[in-house]
Short mmCIF file of C-alpha atoms and ligand atoms in Angstrom, two decimals:
data_model
loop_
_atom_site.label_atom_id
_atom_site.label_comp_id
_atom_site.label_asym_id
_atom_site.label_seq_id
_atom_site.Cartn_x
_atom_site.Cartn_y
_atom_site.Cartn_z
CA MET K 1 82.94 -50.04 -18.67
CA ARG K 2 86.57 -51.18 -20.30
CA ARG K 3 89.52 -50.21 -18.38
CA ASN K 4 91.68 -47.55 -19.15
CA ALA K 5 89.61 -47.17 -22.58
CA VAL K 6 89.06 -43.23 -21.85
CA ALA K 7 91.42 -40.67 -20.74
CA VAL K 8 91.76 -36.95 -19.28
CA VAL K 9 93.81 -35.08 -21.81
CA GLY K 10 93.12 -31.95 -20.52
CA ALA K 11 92.48 -30.29 -17.09
CA ALA K 12 93.10 -26.82 -15.33
CA GLU K 13 91.48 -24.80 -12.80
CA THR K 14 90.43 -21.32 -13.07
CA THR K 15 93.31 -18.89 -13.62
CA GLU K 16 92.70 -17.35 -9.89
CA LEU K 17 91.63 -19.03 -6.58
CA GLY K 18 89.93 -17.81 -3.78
CA VAL K 19 88.34 -14.41 -3.62
CA ILE K 20 87.30 -13.62 -7.15
CA PRO K 21 84.75 -10.50 -6.88
CA HIS K 22 85.58 -9.49 -10.58
CA MET K 23 84.08 -12.44 -11.99
CA SER K 24 80.85 -14.08 -12.27
CA GLN K 25 80.00 -17.39 -11.90
CA ILE K 26 79.51 -18.15 -15.51
CA GLN K 27 82.92 -16.41 -16.15
CA LEU K 28 84.67 -18.47 -13.61
CA HIS K 29 83.25 -21.59 -15.68
CA ALA K 30 84.26 -20.06 -18.99
CA ASP K 31 87.90 -19.41 -17.71
CA ALA K 32 88.04 -22.96 -16.49
CA ALA K 33 86.80 -24.38 -19.84
CA LEU K 34 89.00 -22.40 -21.68
CA ASN K 35 92.41 -23.37 -19.59
CA ALA K 36 91.49 -26.90 -20.18
CA ILE K 37 90.75 -26.76 -23.66
CA LYS K 38 93.97 -24.98 -24.32
CA ASP K 39 95.91 -27.50 -21.90
CA ALA K 40 94.76 -30.18 -24.30
CA GLY K 41 95.65 -28.47 -27.23
CA LEU K 42 92.27 -28.14 -28.57
CA LYS K 43 89.83 -25.57 -30.01
CA LEU K 44 86.36 -24.96 -28.50
CA SER K 45 84.85 -26.32 -31.66
CA ASP K 46 86.57 -29.65 -30.96
CA ILE K 47 84.22 -30.13 -27.86
CA ASP K 48 80.92 -32.37 -28.39
CA GLY K 49 80.01 -32.92 -25.17
CA ILE K 50 79.42 -30.93 -21.89
CA ALA K 51 78.87 -32.31 -18.54
CA THR K 52 78.13 -29.57 -15.72
CA ALA K 53 76.33 -28.72 -12.62
CA VAL K 54 74.77 -25.98 -10.58
CA GLU K 55 75.31 -23.99 -14.39
CA THR K 56 73.01 -26.07 -16.71
CA PRO K 57 74.61 -27.41 -19.87
CA GLN K 58 72.30 -25.30 -21.94
CA GLN K 59 73.44 -22.09 -20.25
CA LEU K 60 77.04 -23.53 -20.42
CA ALA K 61 76.67 -24.04 -24.27
CA HIS K 62 75.16 -20.83 -24.92
CA TYR K 63 77.85 -18.71 -23.01
CA LEU K 64 80.86 -20.98 -25.02
CA GLY K 65 79.14 -20.90 -28.12
CA ILE K 66 79.01 -24.78 -29.03
CA THR K 67 76.70 -27.13 -29.78
CA PRO K 68 77.17 -30.24 -28.23
CA THR K 69 75.56 -33.44 -29.31
CA TRP K 70 75.75 -35.18 -25.85
CA VAL K 71 75.13 -33.25 -22.42
CA ASP K 72 74.81 -34.52 -19.04
CA GLY K 73 73.52 -32.31 -16.12
CA THR K 74 73.67 -34.88 -13.11
CA SER K 75 73.60 -32.54 -10.19
CA VAL K 76 74.02 -34.40 -6.81
CA GLY K 77 75.98 -31.70 -4.84
CA GLY K 78 79.65 -31.80 -4.55
CA CYS K 79 80.41 -35.23 -6.19
CA SER K 80 78.47 -34.39 -9.36
CA PHE K 81 81.74 -34.52 -11.15
CA MET K 82 82.92 -37.73 -10.24
CA LEU K 83 79.75 -39.00 -11.69
CA HIS K 84 80.13 -36.80 -14.69
CA VAL K 85 83.61 -38.40 -15.49
CA ARG K 86 82.00 -42.19 -15.21
CA HIS K 87 79.10 -40.98 -17.48
CA ALA K 88 81.49 -39.06 -19.92
CA ALA K 89 83.50 -42.04 -19.96
CA ALA K 90 80.77 -44.32 -20.75
CA ALA K 91 79.32 -41.99 -23.59
CA ILE K 92 82.71 -41.63 -25.34
CA GLU K 93 83.05 -45.71 -25.04
CA ALA K 94 79.47 -46.02 -26.71
CA GLY K 95 80.51 -43.50 -29.45
CA LEU K 96 77.93 -40.83 -28.48
CA CYS K 97 80.51 -38.26 -28.54
CA LYS K 98 84.30 -37.75 -28.86
CA THR K 99 85.46 -34.89 -26.54
CA VAL K 100 83.74 -34.01 -23.32
CA LEU K 101 84.06 -30.93 -21.12
CA ILE K 102 83.68 -31.51 -17.53
CA THR K 103 83.28 -28.30 -15.95
CA HIS K 104 82.68 -26.98 -12.42
CA ALA K 105 82.94 -23.32 -11.01
CA GLU K 106 81.01 -21.46 -8.23
CA SER K 107 81.38 -17.87 -6.86
CA GLY K 108 80.99 -19.46 -3.50
CA LYS K 109 82.39 -16.45 -1.46
CA SER K 110 81.55 -13.19 -3.92
CA MET K 111 78.20 -14.74 -4.75
CA ILE K 112 78.35 -12.72 -8.40
CA GLY K 113 76.09 -14.25 -10.58
CA LYS K 114 75.05 -16.90 -8.36
CA LEU K 115 71.55 -17.09 -6.10
CA PRO K 116 72.01 -18.48 -2.58
CA ARG K 117 70.81 -22.21 -2.04
CA SER K 118 67.84 -22.69 -0.31
CA ILE K 119 65.90 -25.68 0.12
CA PRO K 120 62.62 -26.02 -1.29
CA ALA K 121 59.42 -26.00 1.23
CA ASP K 122 58.00 -28.96 -0.62
CA SER K 123 61.01 -31.10 -0.82
CA LEU K 124 61.74 -33.91 1.85
CA GLN K 125 64.11 -31.58 3.67
CA GLY K 126 61.81 -28.88 3.51
CA GLN K 127 59.10 -30.48 5.14
CA PHE K 128 60.70 -32.77 7.86
CA GLU K 129 64.07 -31.60 8.46
CA ALA K 130 64.38 -27.65 7.84
CA PRO K 131 61.44 -26.93 10.40
CA TYR K 132 63.55 -28.62 13.03
CA GLY K 133 66.97 -26.21 12.44
CA VAL K 134 68.65 -28.65 10.18
CA TYR K 135 69.30 -26.38 7.38
CA GLY K 136 72.53 -26.61 5.25
CA PRO K 137 75.78 -28.57 5.64
CA PRO K 138 77.30 -27.28 9.02
CA SER K 139 74.23 -28.01 10.94
CA MET K 140 73.46 -31.38 8.77
CA PHE K 141 76.77 -33.10 8.26
CA PRO K 142 77.77 -33.07 12.09
CA ILE K 143 74.61 -35.33 13.10
CA PRO K 144 75.87 -38.49 12.06
CA VAL K 145 79.51 -37.92 13.56
CA LEU K 146 78.94 -38.42 17.55
CA ARG K 147 76.91 -41.59 16.74
CA TYR K 148 80.13 -42.44 14.26
CA MET K 149 82.32 -41.32 16.79
CA LYS K 150 80.86 -43.76 19.80
CA THR K 151 80.28 -46.68 17.83
CA HIS K 152 83.72 -46.88 16.17
CA GLY K 153 85.98 -45.27 19.29
CA ILE K 154 87.11 -42.55 17.38
CA THR K 155 88.10 -39.26 19.43
CA HIS K 156 87.84 -35.61 18.79
CA GLU K 157 91.70 -35.48 18.63
CA GLN K 158 91.90 -38.04 16.12
CA ILE K 159 89.29 -36.13 13.84
CA ALA K 160 91.26 -33.00 14.04
CA SER K 161 94.50 -34.30 12.96
CA VAL K 162 92.77 -34.62 9.71
CA ALA K 163 92.81 -30.74 9.65
CA VAL K 164 96.34 -30.78 10.89
CA PHE K 165 98.06 -32.91 8.37
CA GLN K 166 95.65 -31.57 5.37
CA ARG K 167 97.57 -28.10 6.39
CA GLU K 168 101.20 -29.68 6.36
CA TRP K 169 100.10 -30.87 2.52
CA ALA K 170 98.95 -27.49 1.76
CA ALA K 171 101.90 -25.43 3.18
CA LYS K 172 103.72 -27.31 0.05
CA ASN K 173 101.17 -25.90 -2.28
CA PRO K 174 101.21 -22.26 -3.50
CA ARG K 175 97.64 -22.27 -4.39
CA ALA K 176 96.46 -23.38 -1.44
CA MET K 177 94.31 -20.58 0.66
CA MET K 178 95.56 -21.57 4.28
CA LYS K 179 99.09 -22.76 4.76
CA ALA K 180 100.22 -21.60 8.20
CA PRO K 181 100.84 -24.72 10.45
CA ILE K 182 98.07 -25.49 12.98
CA THR K 183 98.07 -28.16 15.78
CA VAL K 184 95.44 -30.39 17.61
CA GLU K 185 95.14 -27.85 20.29
CA ASP K 186 94.64 -25.12 17.67
CA VAL K 187 91.82 -27.00 15.74
CA LEU K 188 90.09 -28.07 19.03
CA ASN K 189 90.52 -24.62 20.71
CA SER K 190 89.12 -22.94 17.60
CA LYS K 191 85.88 -21.22 16.94
CA MET K 192 82.98 -23.44 17.72
CA ILE K 193 80.29 -23.62 14.43
CA ALA K 194 78.21 -26.48 14.96
CA TYR K 195 79.07 -29.14 17.83
CA PRO K 196 81.45 -31.06 17.45
CA PHE K 197 82.99 -29.22 14.50
CA ARG K 198 85.20 -26.12 14.77
CA ILE K 199 86.17 -23.61 12.25
CA LEU K 200 89.38 -25.45 11.53
CA GLN K 201 87.37 -28.76 10.62
CA CYS K 202 85.09 -27.19 8.47
CA CYS K 203 85.81 -26.36 4.30
CA LEU K 204 86.47 -23.12 3.23
CA VAL K 205 83.89 -20.46 1.66
CA THR K 206 85.84 -19.62 -2.05
CA ASP K 207 85.27 -18.70 -5.65
CA GLY K 208 86.94 -20.69 -8.29
CA GLY K 209 86.69 -23.78 -10.25
CA GLY K 210 87.94 -26.32 -12.56
CA ALA K 211 87.55 -28.31 -15.78
CA LEU K 212 88.72 -31.78 -17.36
CA ILE K 213 88.73 -32.92 -21.04
CA LEU K 214 88.05 -36.80 -21.75
CA THR K 215 88.55 -38.36 -24.87
CA SER K 216 89.05 -41.95 -26.06
CA ALA K 217 92.13 -43.56 -24.75
CA ASP K 218 93.12 -44.59 -28.70
CA ARG K 219 93.23 -40.64 -29.53
CA ALA K 220 95.24 -39.60 -26.22
CA LYS K 221 98.57 -40.20 -27.49
CA ASP K 222 98.04 -37.34 -29.89
CA PHE K 223 97.58 -34.59 -27.30
CA PRO K 224 100.24 -32.66 -25.44
CA ASN K 225 100.13 -34.34 -21.89
CA LYS K 226 100.69 -37.42 -20.57
CA PRO K 227 97.37 -38.93 -20.56
CA VAL K 228 95.64 -39.84 -17.24
CA TYR K 229 93.45 -43.16 -17.69
CA ILE K 230 90.21 -43.88 -16.31
CA LEU K 231 90.62 -47.32 -14.54
CA GLY K 232 87.23 -47.78 -12.92
CA THR K 233 84.36 -45.79 -11.71
CA GLY K 234 81.41 -46.19 -9.01
CA GLU K 235 78.41 -44.20 -8.09
CA SER K 236 75.55 -44.31 -6.21
CA VAL K 237 72.95 -42.21 -4.14
CA GLU K 238 71.22 -42.90 -1.06
CA THR K 239 68.74 -39.98 0.63
CA PRO K 240 68.71 -36.37 0.89
CA MET K 241 67.63 -36.46 4.29
CA VAL K 242 70.49 -36.84 6.98
CA SER K 243 67.76 -38.38 9.34
CA GLN K 244 66.79 -41.08 6.69
CA MET K 245 70.35 -42.85 6.32
CA GLU K 246 70.27 -46.21 7.15
CA THR K 247 72.88 -45.93 9.70
CA PHE K 248 75.09 -43.28 10.88
CA ASP K 249 77.88 -45.27 11.47
CA SER K 250 78.79 -45.64 7.73
CA SER K 251 77.39 -44.20 4.23
CA ARG K 252 75.45 -46.32 2.19
CA ALA K 253 76.52 -44.45 -0.96
CA PHE K 254 79.65 -44.80 0.00
CA ARG K 255 79.64 -48.45 0.34
CA VAL K 256 78.41 -48.86 -3.45
CA ALA K 257 80.12 -46.35 -5.18
CA GLY K 258 83.56 -47.16 -3.57
CA PRO K 259 83.76 -50.93 -4.08
CA THR K 260 82.25 -50.55 -7.41
CA ALA K 261 84.87 -48.63 -8.67
CA PHE K 262 87.62 -51.01 -7.14
CA GLN K 263 85.98 -53.92 -8.78
CA GLU K 264 85.88 -52.20 -12.23
CA ALA K 265 89.58 -51.19 -11.94
CA GLY K 266 90.39 -54.36 -10.43
CA ILE K 267 92.92 -53.72 -7.74
CA THR K 268 93.14 -53.95 -4.39
CA HIS K 269 93.91 -51.27 -1.58
CA LYS K 270 97.40 -52.04 -1.49
CA ASP K 271 97.57 -50.83 -5.09
CA VAL K 272 96.81 -47.29 -4.37
CA ASP K 273 99.48 -44.75 -4.45
CA HIS K 274 97.41 -41.63 -3.83
CA LEU K 275 93.90 -40.71 -2.38
CA MET K 276 91.75 -38.07 -2.43
CA ILE K 277 88.39 -38.38 -0.11
CA TYR K 278 86.39 -35.23 -0.55
CA ASP K 279 86.62 -33.37 3.08
CA ALA K 280 83.60 -30.74 3.20
CA PHE K 281 84.19 -31.39 7.06
CA ALA K 282 86.86 -33.33 8.69
CA HIS K 283 85.12 -36.44 9.62
CA LEU K 284 84.49 -37.32 5.85
CA PRO K 285 87.98 -39.28 5.34
CA LEU K 286 87.25 -41.50 8.05
CA TYR K 287 83.89 -42.38 6.71
CA GLY K 288 85.58 -42.71 3.16
CA LEU K 289 88.49 -44.97 4.48
CA GLY K 290 86.24 -47.38 6.15
CA ASP K 291 83.39 -47.62 3.82
CA LEU K 292 85.62 -47.66 0.60
CA GLY K 293 87.23 -50.72 2.41
CA PHE K 294 90.60 -49.45 3.21
CA MET K 295 90.25 -50.68 6.89
CA PRO K 296 87.61 -51.24 9.48
CA HIS K 297 85.97 -47.95 10.78
CA GLU K 298 87.35 -48.59 14.11
CA GLU K 299 91.04 -48.20 12.92
CA THR K 300 90.38 -45.16 10.68
CA GLY K 301 91.13 -42.26 13.46
CA LYS K 302 94.21 -44.08 14.52
CA PHE K 303 95.36 -44.48 11.04
CA ILE K 304 95.35 -40.66 10.75
CA ALA K 305 96.35 -39.42 13.99
CA ASP K 306 99.31 -41.84 13.64
CA GLY K 307 100.45 -39.58 10.51
CA ASN K 308 99.83 -42.43 7.73
CA THR K 309 98.24 -39.65 5.49
CA ARG K 310 100.47 -36.82 6.23
CA PRO K 311 103.54 -36.20 3.70
CA GLY K 312 106.09 -38.89 4.16
CA GLY K 313 103.18 -41.43 5.17
CA LYS K 314 102.27 -44.63 3.62
CA LEU K 315 99.02 -43.39 2.23
CA PRO K 316 99.21 -40.08 0.66
CA MET K 317 95.62 -38.00 0.90
CA ASN K 318 94.46 -34.94 0.33
CA THR K 319 97.56 -33.56 -1.15
CA ASN K 320 96.77 -30.19 -2.17
CA GLY K 321 95.36 -29.54 1.15
CA GLY K 322 91.71 -30.50 0.35
CA GLY K 323 88.55 -28.61 1.07
CA LEU K 324 89.82 -27.93 4.67
CA SER K 325 93.07 -25.99 3.43
CA TYR K 326 93.29 -25.60 -0.45
CA MET K 327 89.80 -24.48 -1.55
CA HIS K 328 86.19 -25.61 -1.09
CA SER K 329 82.84 -24.22 -2.14
CA GLY K 330 83.69 -23.11 -5.68
CA MET K 331 84.95 -26.30 -6.83
CA TYR K 332 83.52 -28.75 -4.41
CA GLY K 333 84.66 -32.22 -5.70
CA MET K 334 86.41 -30.83 -8.50
CA TYR K 335 89.54 -29.94 -6.56
CA ALA K 336 89.68 -33.57 -5.91
CA LEU K 337 89.40 -34.48 -9.53
CA GLN K 338 92.13 -32.08 -10.27
CA GLU K 339 94.64 -33.08 -7.74
CA SER K 340 94.35 -36.88 -8.92
CA VAL K 341 95.21 -35.78 -12.20
CA ARG K 342 98.19 -33.73 -11.34
CA GLN K 343 99.41 -36.34 -9.28
CA MET K 344 99.15 -38.76 -12.22
CA ARG K 345 100.47 -36.46 -14.54
CA GLY K 346 103.27 -36.06 -12.09
CA ILE K 347 103.00 -32.30 -11.66
CA ALA K 348 101.40 -31.69 -8.26
CA PRO K 349 103.13 -29.27 -6.29
CA ALA K 350 103.15 -31.82 -3.31
CA GLN K 351 104.18 -34.85 -5.91
CA VAL K 352 103.91 -38.19 -4.44
CA LYS K 353 106.81 -40.03 -5.84
CA ASP K 354 106.23 -42.80 -8.31
CA ALA K 355 102.46 -42.90 -8.04
CA LYS K 356 100.84 -44.77 -10.25
CA ILE K 357 97.05 -45.25 -9.00
CA SER K 358 95.21 -42.55 -7.42
CA VAL K 359 91.67 -42.93 -6.13
CA CYS K 360 89.37 -39.97 -5.88
CA HIS K 361 86.35 -40.22 -3.76
CA GLY K 362 83.58 -37.80 -3.58
CA VAL K 363 80.30 -36.96 -1.41
CA GLY K 364 77.00 -35.04 -2.70
CA GLY K 365 74.35 -33.26 -0.65
CA MET K 366 75.76 -34.70 2.72
CA PHE K 367 75.73 -38.03 2.65
CA ALA K 368 73.25 -38.47 0.14
CA ALA K 369 75.34 -39.05 -3.18
CA SER K 370 78.54 -40.32 -3.84
CA GLY K 371 81.04 -40.89 -6.80
CA THR K 372 84.60 -42.60 -7.03
CA VAL K 373 87.01 -42.53 -9.92
CA ILE K 374 90.00 -44.41 -10.25
CA PHE K 375 92.96 -43.12 -12.18
CA THR K 376 96.14 -44.37 -13.50
CA ASN K 377 99.08 -43.18 -15.68
CA GLU K 378 99.93 -46.21 -16.95
CA LYS K 379 97.83 -48.26 -19.87
C1 LIG H 1 77.09 -29.70 -1.08
C2 LIG H 1 77.62 -30.94 -0.86
O1 LIG H 1 77.15 -31.76 -1.74
C3 LIG H 1 78.70 -31.40 0.17
C4 LIG H 1 79.52 -30.36 0.71
O2 LIG H 1 80.11 -30.45 0.28
S1 LIG H 1 78.72 -29.54 1.81
C5 LIG H 1 79.86 -28.14 2.14
C6 LIG H 1 79.76 -26.90 1.60
N1 LIG H 1 80.43 -25.73 2.17
C7 LIG H 1 80.00 -25.38 3.46
O3 LIG H 1 79.21 -25.62 4.08
C8 LIG H 1 81.01 -24.30 3.87
C9 LIG H 1 81.38 -24.67 5.23
N2 LIG H 1 82.31 -23.40 5.77
C10 LIG H 1 81.70 -22.06 6.55
O4 LIG H 1 80.26 -22.24 6.14
C11 LIG H 1 82.40 -21.29 6.93
O5 LIG H 1 83.68 -21.02 6.38
C12 LIG H 1 82.11 -21.05 8.28
C13 LIG H 1 80.98 -20.90 8.98
C14 LIG H 1 82.79 -22.51 8.89
C15 LIG H 1 82.88 -19.88 8.91
O6 LIG H 1 82.32 -18.84 8.40
P1 LIG H 1 82.46 -17.55 9.39
O7 LIG H 1 82.31 -17.92 10.64
O8 LIG H 1 81.50 -16.51 8.68
O9 LIG H 1 84.08 -17.12 9.16
P2 LIG H 1 84.27 -15.89 8.52
O10 LIG H 1 83.69 -14.60 9.41
O11 LIG H 1 84.10 -15.66 7.09
O12 LIG H 1 85.86 -15.63 8.71
C16 LIG H 1 86.58 -15.72 9.97
C17 LIG H 1 87.85 -15.90 9.88
O13 LIG H 1 88.00 -17.50 9.67
C18 LIG H 1 88.61 -17.64 8.62
N3 LIG H 1 88.12 -18.90 8.03
C19 LIG H 1 86.59 -18.74 7.45
N4 LIG H 1 86.17 -19.99 7.42
C20 LIG H 1 87.10 -21.10 7.43
C21 LIG H 1 87.38 -22.51 7.26
N5 LIG H 1 86.50 -23.27 6.89
N6 LIG H 1 88.43 -22.79 7.79
C22 LIG H 1 89.60 -22.13 8.37
N7 LIG H 1 89.53 -20.87 8.27
C23 LIG H 1 88.20 -20.26 7.81
C24 LIG H 1 88.58 -16.60 7.69
O14 LIG H 1 89.55 -16.48 6.52
C25 LIG H 1 88.95 -15.34 8.70
O15 LIG H 1 89.91 -15.36 8.86
P3 LIG H 1 90.81 -13.94 9.04
O16 LIG H 1 89.95 -13.56 10.47
O17 LIG H 1 92.11 -13.89 9.28
O18 LIG H 1 90.53 -12.77 8.05
#
């Protein structure tokens, strides 16, 4: 895909975030979508492409009353929206549509208009993992981490520091759910959820959503906001079963998606001003830093614990507070995309000064899938 050929011209979250029991999931979708369309200065009828996961494109088109010429219902968990950006950019470049709405929302906390997730008995996970008690993220995600720690010499304190520094970012963000300062000791003394993860190392369960509007860069100058260009993208999948990962020391999907995006963008790691690494649980930024090639895995824990990703650090990461402190199950990867776009527009609550390149990396279905988008505000 050509660099900078497609731009984000609209971006918005739901009006409220957190606990929203008076809105159903599809209403949250519509709220995010209408806010993004307004942000782009468009009308609903201008949208000719829809990408969405969890709710299907047809449900969303019906609810919004539009008839798109291009749809994408790719649903690979939390990074679906990174893949939607990649697919939408390709579709716009190919002339299949002009203006794409990517939207995601969930009533993750209030469960209004949403069925609880279940693992089908006839799926691979249902047959070979769930019967052994590995059921759902808090019991699946922690399995590889002990092997990761042992192989790469990572300590519990280093992983706890991810939560501590993200809370520092969250304290600067009025919309973050959790803002009170925490220490490494607080994290390691908080309620045990699934060893080794304590509650402060697990993402929040919330209601909310967000949406993006993409169009060709040639048209982007006609929109009210500073365009944010798509410099590079990558995607991959490995396996839905944590027991079948090639290795616990690394994610194969990360190692494909991340470098593909860097290669497409034509940048090196030194060019990155701002980084979002999807943090459903506190260890994921370590895997991301290693697998995306920022540094060897052995150095990731020390790099974070030394404060390099905290406010004022040399690689600002998860600057809205991330899934651990901003909000998570509700927006999934959309919270990371929204923050990358805000940073590139220069309007983030904790704005990184002069940031020109933002890398946004997502994970889906535990380590099953991965998507990376590299944004820039310079054409
Ligand atoms: C799907 C993909 O593709 C990839 C992914 O993203 S997977 C991730 C999907 N999301 C998850 O798995 C969510 C993980 N988190 C959780 O399940 C829950 O937060 C949890 C099990 C960790 C805690 O739930 P719980 O024990 O029922 O806590 P709960 O009784 O709701 O709250 C107790 C207190 O802790 C707080 N709290 C709850 N979760 C918290 C969290 N994650 N971090 C910090 N504080 C939290 C609450 O605000 C509450 O505080 P008050 O007492 O002051 O009101």
